[in-house]
Coordinates of C-alpha atoms in Angstrom, one line a residue:
M185 CA -12.9 15.7 54.7
R186 CA -16.0 14.3 55.8
F187 CA -18.9 16.7 53.7
L188 CA -16.5 17.8 50.7
S189 CA -18.3 16.5 47.6
K190 CA -16.7 14.3 45.1
T191 CA -15.7 16.9 42.5
A192 CA -14.3 19.4 45.1
Q193 CA -12.3 16.3 45.6
S194 CA -10.9 16.7 42.3
I195 CA -10.0 19.4 42.1
E196 CA -5.9 20.9 42.5
P197 CA -7.3 25.0 43.9
Y198 CA -5.8 27.6 42.4
V199 CA -2.8 29.0 43.5
P200 CA -2.0 32.7 43.6
G201 CA 1.3 34.2 44.1
E202 CA 2.5 34.8 47.6
Q203 CA 1.1 37.7 50.4
P204 CA 3.6 37.5 52.5
K205 CA 3.1 39.0 55.9
D206 CA 7.1 37.6 58.1
K207 CA 8.6 41.1 56.7
S208 CA 8.4 43.5 54.6
Y209 CA 9.0 42.5 50.8
I210 CA 9.5 44.2 47.3
K211 CA 6.8 42.4 45.5
L212 CA 7.4 42.0 42.0
N213 CA 5.7 38.7 42.7
T214 CA 2.1 39.4 41.4
N215 CA 2.1 41.5 38.3
E216 CA 0.2 44.5 40.5
S217 CA 0.8 48.5 40.0
P218 CA 3.8 49.5 41.8
Y219 CA 1.5 53.6 41.2
P220 CA -1.3 54.2 43.4
P221 CA -4.8 54.7 41.5
C222 CA -6.2 57.2 40.5
P223 CA -6.5 61.2 41.7
L224 CA -10.5 60.7 41.1
A225 CA -10.4 57.1 42.3
G226 CA -8.6 59.1 46.2
E227 CA -11.1 61.8 46.2
V228 CA -14.2 58.9 46.5
I229 CA -12.7 57.3 49.1
E230 CA -12.3 61.1 51.7
T231 CA -15.6 61.8 49.8
F232 CA -17.4 58.5 50.3
N233 CA -20.8 59.2 52.8
Y234 CA -20.0 55.8 55.0
E235 CA -24.0 56.0 55.8
D236 CA -25.1 55.3 52.6
L237 CA -23.3 51.0 53.0
R238 CA -26.7 50.3 55.3
L239 CA -28.6 50.1 52.3
Y240 CA -28.1 48.2 48.7
P241 CA -25.7 48.6 45.9
D242 CA -27.5 48.8 42.1
F243 CA -26.9 45.5 41.8
K244 CA -26.0 46.3 37.8
A245 CA -23.9 48.2 37.9
S246 CA -25.9 50.0 36.0
A247 CA -23.2 54.2 36.5
F248 CA -20.2 52.0 36.2
R249 CA -21.3 50.3 32.7
A250 CA -23.0 53.0 31.8
A251 CA -18.7 54.6 32.0
I252 CA -17.6 51.8 30.7
A253 CA -19.7 52.3 27.3
K254 CA -18.6 56.0 27.4
T255 CA -15.1 56.1 27.9
L256 CA -14.7 52.9 25.1
G257 CA -17.6 54.1 23.0
V258 CA -19.7 51.1 22.9
N259 CA -23.4 50.7 24.0
V260 CA -24.4 49.6 27.4
N261 CA -26.2 46.8 26.7
S262 CA -22.3 45.3 26.0
V263 CA -21.1 45.5 28.9
F264 CA -21.0 43.2 31.8
A265 CA -20.0 44.0 35.1
G266 CA -18.1 42.3 38.2
A267 CA -16.4 41.8 41.0
G268 CA -13.1 40.9 39.5
S269 CA -11.9 39.1 36.6
D270 CA -12.1 35.9 37.4
A271 CA -15.5 35.9 39.1
V272 CA -16.4 36.8 35.4
L273 CA -14.4 34.0 34.4
G274 CA -16.2 31.6 36.7
Y275 CA -19.4 33.1 35.4
A276 CA -18.6 32.8 31.8
F277 CA -18.6 29.3 32.5
Q278 CA -21.4 28.3 33.5
A279 CA -23.8 31.2 31.6
F280 CA -22.2 29.2 28.1
F281 CA -19.9 25.4 28.9
D282 CA -23.1 21.7 29.9
R283 CA -20.6 19.3 31.6
G284 CA -18.9 17.2 29.4
D285 CA -18.5 20.8 27.4
T286 CA -14.5 20.6 25.3
V287 CA -13.0 24.2 26.2
V288 CA -8.9 24.6 24.9
Y289 CA -6.8 26.8 26.5
P290 CA -3.2 25.7 25.8
D291 CA -0.8 24.3 28.0
I292 CA 1.2 27.1 29.6
T293 CA -1.6 29.7 30.3
Y294 CA -3.4 31.8 34.2
G295 CA -3.9 28.3 35.7
F296 CA -8.1 30.0 36.7
Y297 CA -8.6 28.0 33.6
S298 CA -8.0 24.5 34.4
V299 CA -9.5 24.6 38.2
L300 CA -12.6 25.7 36.4
A301 CA -12.8 23.4 33.7
K302 CA -12.6 20.6 36.6
L303 CA -15.0 22.5 38.6
Y304 CA -17.7 22.3 36.2
G305 CA -16.9 18.7 34.2
L306 CA -15.4 20.0 30.7
N307 CA -13.7 17.8 28.8
P308 CA -10.4 20.8 28.8
V309 CA -8.1 20.3 25.7
E310 CA -4.2 22.0 26.5
I311 CA -2.5 22.7 23.1
P312 CA 1.7 23.0 23.8
L313 CA 2.3 26.5 23.1
D314 CA 5.3 26.6 20.3
A315 CA 9.0 26.0 21.0
N316 CA 9.5 30.1 21.1
F317 CA 6.3 30.3 23.5
R318 CA 3.4 31.6 21.6
V319 CA 0.3 30.6 21.0
N320 CA -0.3 28.0 18.4
T321 CA -3.5 29.5 17.0
D322 CA -3.9 26.4 13.9
G323 CA -3.8 23.6 16.8
L324 CA -6.6 25.5 19.0
I325 CA -8.4 25.5 16.0
N326 CA -8.6 22.5 15.3
A327 CA -9.5 21.3 19.1
K328 CA -12.6 22.0 17.9
G329 CA -14.2 23.3 21.0
H330 CA -15.0 26.7 22.7
I331 CA -11.6 28.5 23.2
V332 CA -10.0 30.1 26.3
I333 CA -7.2 32.7 25.7
A334 CA -4.9 34.5 27.7
N335 CA -3.5 37.8 25.9
P336 CA -1.0 38.8 25.8
N337 CA 0.0 35.2 27.2
A338 CA 0.1 35.1 31.1
P339 CA 2.5 33.6 32.6
T340 CA 5.1 34.3 29.1
G341 CA 3.8 37.4 28.1
I342 CA 3.2 37.4 24.3
A343 CA 0.2 38.8 23.0
L344 CA -1.6 37.6 19.3
T345 CA -2.4 39.6 16.9
T346 CA -5.6 41.4 16.5
A347 CA -5.9 39.3 13.2
E348 CA -4.8 36.7 14.6
I349 CA -7.9 36.3 17.5
E350 CA -10.0 37.0 14.0
H351 CA -8.6 34.6 12.0
I352 CA -9.5 32.4 15.3
L353 CA -12.7 34.2 15.6
S354 CA -13.9 33.3 11.9
S355 CA -12.7 30.0 12.1
D356 CA -15.8 28.6 13.3
R357 CA -18.7 31.3 14.6
D358 CA -20.4 28.7 16.8
R359 CA -18.5 28.0 19.3
L360 CA -17.8 30.9 22.0
V361 CA -14.2 32.7 21.6
I362 CA -13.4 34.2 25.8
I363 CA -10.2 36.7 25.7
D364 CA -8.9 37.2 28.7
E365 CA -7.7 40.7 28.0
A366 CA -6.0 41.7 31.9
Y367 CA -3.1 43.3 30.4
T368 CA -3.9 44.3 27.4
G369 CA -3.0 48.1 28.1
F370 CA 0.5 48.3 27.6
S371 CA -0.3 47.1 24.1
D372 CA -2.4 47.8 21.5
K373 CA -1.1 45.0 19.7
G374 CA -3.9 41.9 20.3
N375 CA -6.5 44.7 21.4
S376 CA -9.7 42.8 20.2
E377 CA -12.5 45.2 20.5
P378 CA -12.5 46.3 17.0
L379 CA -14.1 42.8 16.0
L380 CA -17.2 43.4 18.6
S381 CA -19.5 45.1 15.7
R382 CA -18.7 42.0 13.7
Y383 CA -17.7 38.6 16.0
D384 CA -21.0 37.8 17.8
N385 CA -18.9 34.5 19.4
L386 CA -16.1 36.7 21.1
L387 CA -16.3 37.8 24.4
I388 CA -13.8 39.3 26.6
I389 CA -13.2 40.0 29.9
R390 CA -11.0 43.2 31.8
T391 CA -9.1 43.3 35.0
M392 CA -8.7 47.2 36.4
S393 CA -6.0 45.4 38.8
K394 CA -3.7 45.5 36.2
S395 CA -2.9 48.5 34.5
Y396 CA -5.7 51.1 36.2
A397 CA -3.9 50.1 40.1
A398 CA -6.8 48.4 41.5
A399 CA -6.3 45.4 42.5
G400 CA -7.7 45.4 46.1
M401 CA -11.1 46.8 45.0
R402 CA -11.9 43.6 42.8
L403 CA -13.1 45.3 39.6
A404 CA -13.8 43.9 36.0
Y405 CA -16.3 44.4 32.9
A406 CA -17.1 41.9 30.0
L407 CA -18.1 43.0 27.1
G408 CA -19.8 41.4 24.1
S409 CA -22.8 40.8 23.1
P410 CA -26.0 41.7 23.6
E411 CA -26.5 38.1 24.4
L412 CA -24.2 37.4 26.5
I413 CA -24.3 40.3 28.9
D414 CA -27.3 38.6 29.3
A415 CA -25.9 35.6 29.6
L416 CA -24.0 37.2 32.0
D417 CA -26.3 38.2 34.7
R418 CA -28.5 36.1 34.2
I419 CA -26.2 33.5 36.2
K420 CA -24.5 36.5 38.2
D421 CA -28.4 37.0 39.2
S422 CA -28.8 33.5 40.2
F423 CA -25.3 33.4 41.8
D424 CA -24.7 36.6 43.2
P425 CA -26.3 39.8 42.6
Y426 CA -24.7 41.7 44.5
N427 CA -21.4 41.4 44.0
F428 CA -19.7 44.5 43.7
D429 CA -20.5 47.7 46.8
R430 CA -21.1 50.6 46.7
L431 CA -17.7 52.1 46.8
S432 CA -16.2 49.8 44.6
I433 CA -19.0 51.7 41.8
D434 CA -18.5 55.0 42.4
V435 CA -14.4 54.3 42.8
G436 CA -14.7 52.2 38.9
I437 CA -16.2 55.3 37.1
A438 CA -13.7 57.8 38.6
A439 CA -10.7 55.1 37.5
I440 CA -12.3 54.5 33.9
T441 CA -13.1 57.8 33.0
D442 CA -9.6 58.7 33.8
T443 CA -8.1 57.7 30.7
K444 CA -5.1 60.9 31.1
Y445 CA -3.9 59.0 33.9
L446 CA -3.8 55.7 33.1
R447 CA -1.9 57.0 30.5
N448 CA 1.0 58.2 31.8
T449 CA 0.6 55.2 34.1
I450 CA 0.6 52.9 31.1
D451 CA 4.1 54.3 29.7
R452 CA 6.5 55.1 32.9
I453 CA 5.4 51.3 33.5
V454 CA 6.6 49.9 29.9
K455 CA 9.9 52.2 30.1
T456 CA 10.4 51.1 32.8
R457 CA 9.5 47.4 31.5
E458 CA 12.0 47.9 28.3
E459 CA 15.1 49.8 30.8
F460 CA 14.6 46.5 33.2
R461 CA 14.3 44.4 29.8
I462 CA 18.1 45.8 28.6
S463 CA 19.9 45.1 31.8
L464 CA 18.8 41.3 31.9
D465 CA 20.3 40.6 28.5
R466 CA 23.2 42.3 29.5
L467 CA 23.1 39.4 32.2
G468 CA 23.2 37.5 30.0
F469 CA 19.5 36.3 30.4
E470 CA 17.2 35.1 27.6
T471 CA 13.8 36.8 28.4
L472 CA 11.1 36.3 25.7
P473 CA 9.3 39.5 24.0
S474 CA 6.4 41.0 26.1
D475 CA 3.2 42.6 26.2
A476 CA 2.7 43.3 30.1
N477 CA 3.8 44.6 33.1
F478 CA 5.5 42.1 33.4
L479 CA 9.1 39.7 31.9
F480 CA 9.4 35.7 31.4
T481 CA 12.4 35.6 31.9
R482 CA 15.6 32.8 32.6
K483 CA 19.5 32.3 32.0
Q484 CA 21.1 29.5 30.5
G485 CA 22.8 26.6 33.9
V486 CA 20.5 28.8 36.1
D487 CA 17.8 26.5 38.1
G488 CA 14.5 28.7 38.5
K489 CA 13.3 27.6 42.0
G490 CA 17.3 28.8 43.2
L491 CA 16.8 32.1 41.7
Y492 CA 13.4 32.2 43.2
L493 CA 14.3 31.8 46.7
A494 CA 17.7 33.8 46.7
L495 CA 16.1 36.8 45.9
K496 CA 13.2 36.3 48.7
D497 CA 15.4 35.6 50.6
A498 CA 17.4 38.7 49.7
G499 CA 13.6 40.6 49.8
I500 CA 12.9 40.2 46.5
L501 CA 8.7 38.4 46.2
V502 CA 8.8 37.4 42.0
R503 CA 6.2 33.6 40.7
W504 CA 8.8 30.8 40.1
F505 CA 5.8 27.7 38.3
N506 CA 6.6 24.2 39.4
K507 CA 5.6 23.4 35.4
P508 CA 7.5 21.5 32.6
R509 CA 9.6 23.8 29.4
I510 CA 8.5 26.5 32.3
R511 CA 11.4 25.2 35.5
D512 CA 14.3 27.5 34.4
F513 CA 11.6 30.7 33.7
I514 CA 11.4 33.6 36.7
R515 CA 8.3 36.1 36.0
I516 CA 9.0 39.5 37.4
S517 CA 6.5 42.7 37.7
I518 CA 7.7 45.2 37.1
G519 CA 8.0 47.5 39.9
T520 CA 9.0 51.6 39.8
S521 CA 11.9 52.8 38.3
R522 CA 14.2 52.1 41.5
D523 CA 13.0 48.6 42.6
M524 CA 14.4 47.2 39.4
K525 CA 18.4 48.6 39.6
R526 CA 17.8 47.4 43.3
L527 CA 16.2 44.3 41.2
V528 CA 19.8 43.8 39.1
K529 CA 21.7 45.7 42.0
T530 CA 20.6 41.8 43.9
L531 CA 20.8 39.6 41.0
E532 CA 23.6 40.8 40.4
E533 CA 25.3 39.6 44.1
I534 CA 23.6 36.7 43.1
L535 CA 24.9 34.8 40.5

């Protein structure tokens, strides 16, 4: 392309999960919630005054930040709000890393990290997961760079404990550790929030796309020291100050405050996840332990791509990754109990 920069030419963009329009599928490939957002969010949408859309939103999303702070019991100066966790990650990479800086992350993890590292001219160091597909904490520490971790990890679903995260944070307080907690709502094992008051080198990024069932609204937030939050604001306000619309802010406030609905939804998904795991065991699959709303699984002697294609042909979408070590795995989002029973029946027929 004539006007494409050298940087743009060199990167391979992140490829999200399929959003097909050719036919109706049971969609278990992008870790969306199988349940609707909380009823309070629906009430917000029904009563929203569309005439207000002529006015710019509050570019700080102050009310949304205040609702997050109150719900979590943190200082509002430690809360940042953004339009989706990918956007917040992008702000973080711009705010804290200079060209040539080393950024360290696992070799099997969320693919957006490597795209951002390339885009901003960083030196990426990928630390292989261990033989059990767990994050190698000592490897991350010894790499001597800023660290980015998805916890629970994606696509494996395995979480580090809070103690393991603290070990990473305390190993070098002069480097930033970004914990991407997109799936933390489905497990309390690796919640980094209790560490915020003790470590100013910790930045937590969370999305409301998964557990809050708000993927279509692009809602996310970050937690960190006031200095880190100020830095994120500096980048956002220089690049995309009005990154939230008015309706998203109001929906975000409703969703973040309805903690009872959130807990009920998560409990239903976790219950279905464990029931589905038992069915996979019965079919002879090897499934990694998961603290997320998906399972990462394979069956000995069965080609991962072939299984993904067979399920797609049968009207069920799952995710397959064409990468070393995990080509025989498929990642399966947890849908409703009915969805998962249909999937089990289809697997039985395919196998």
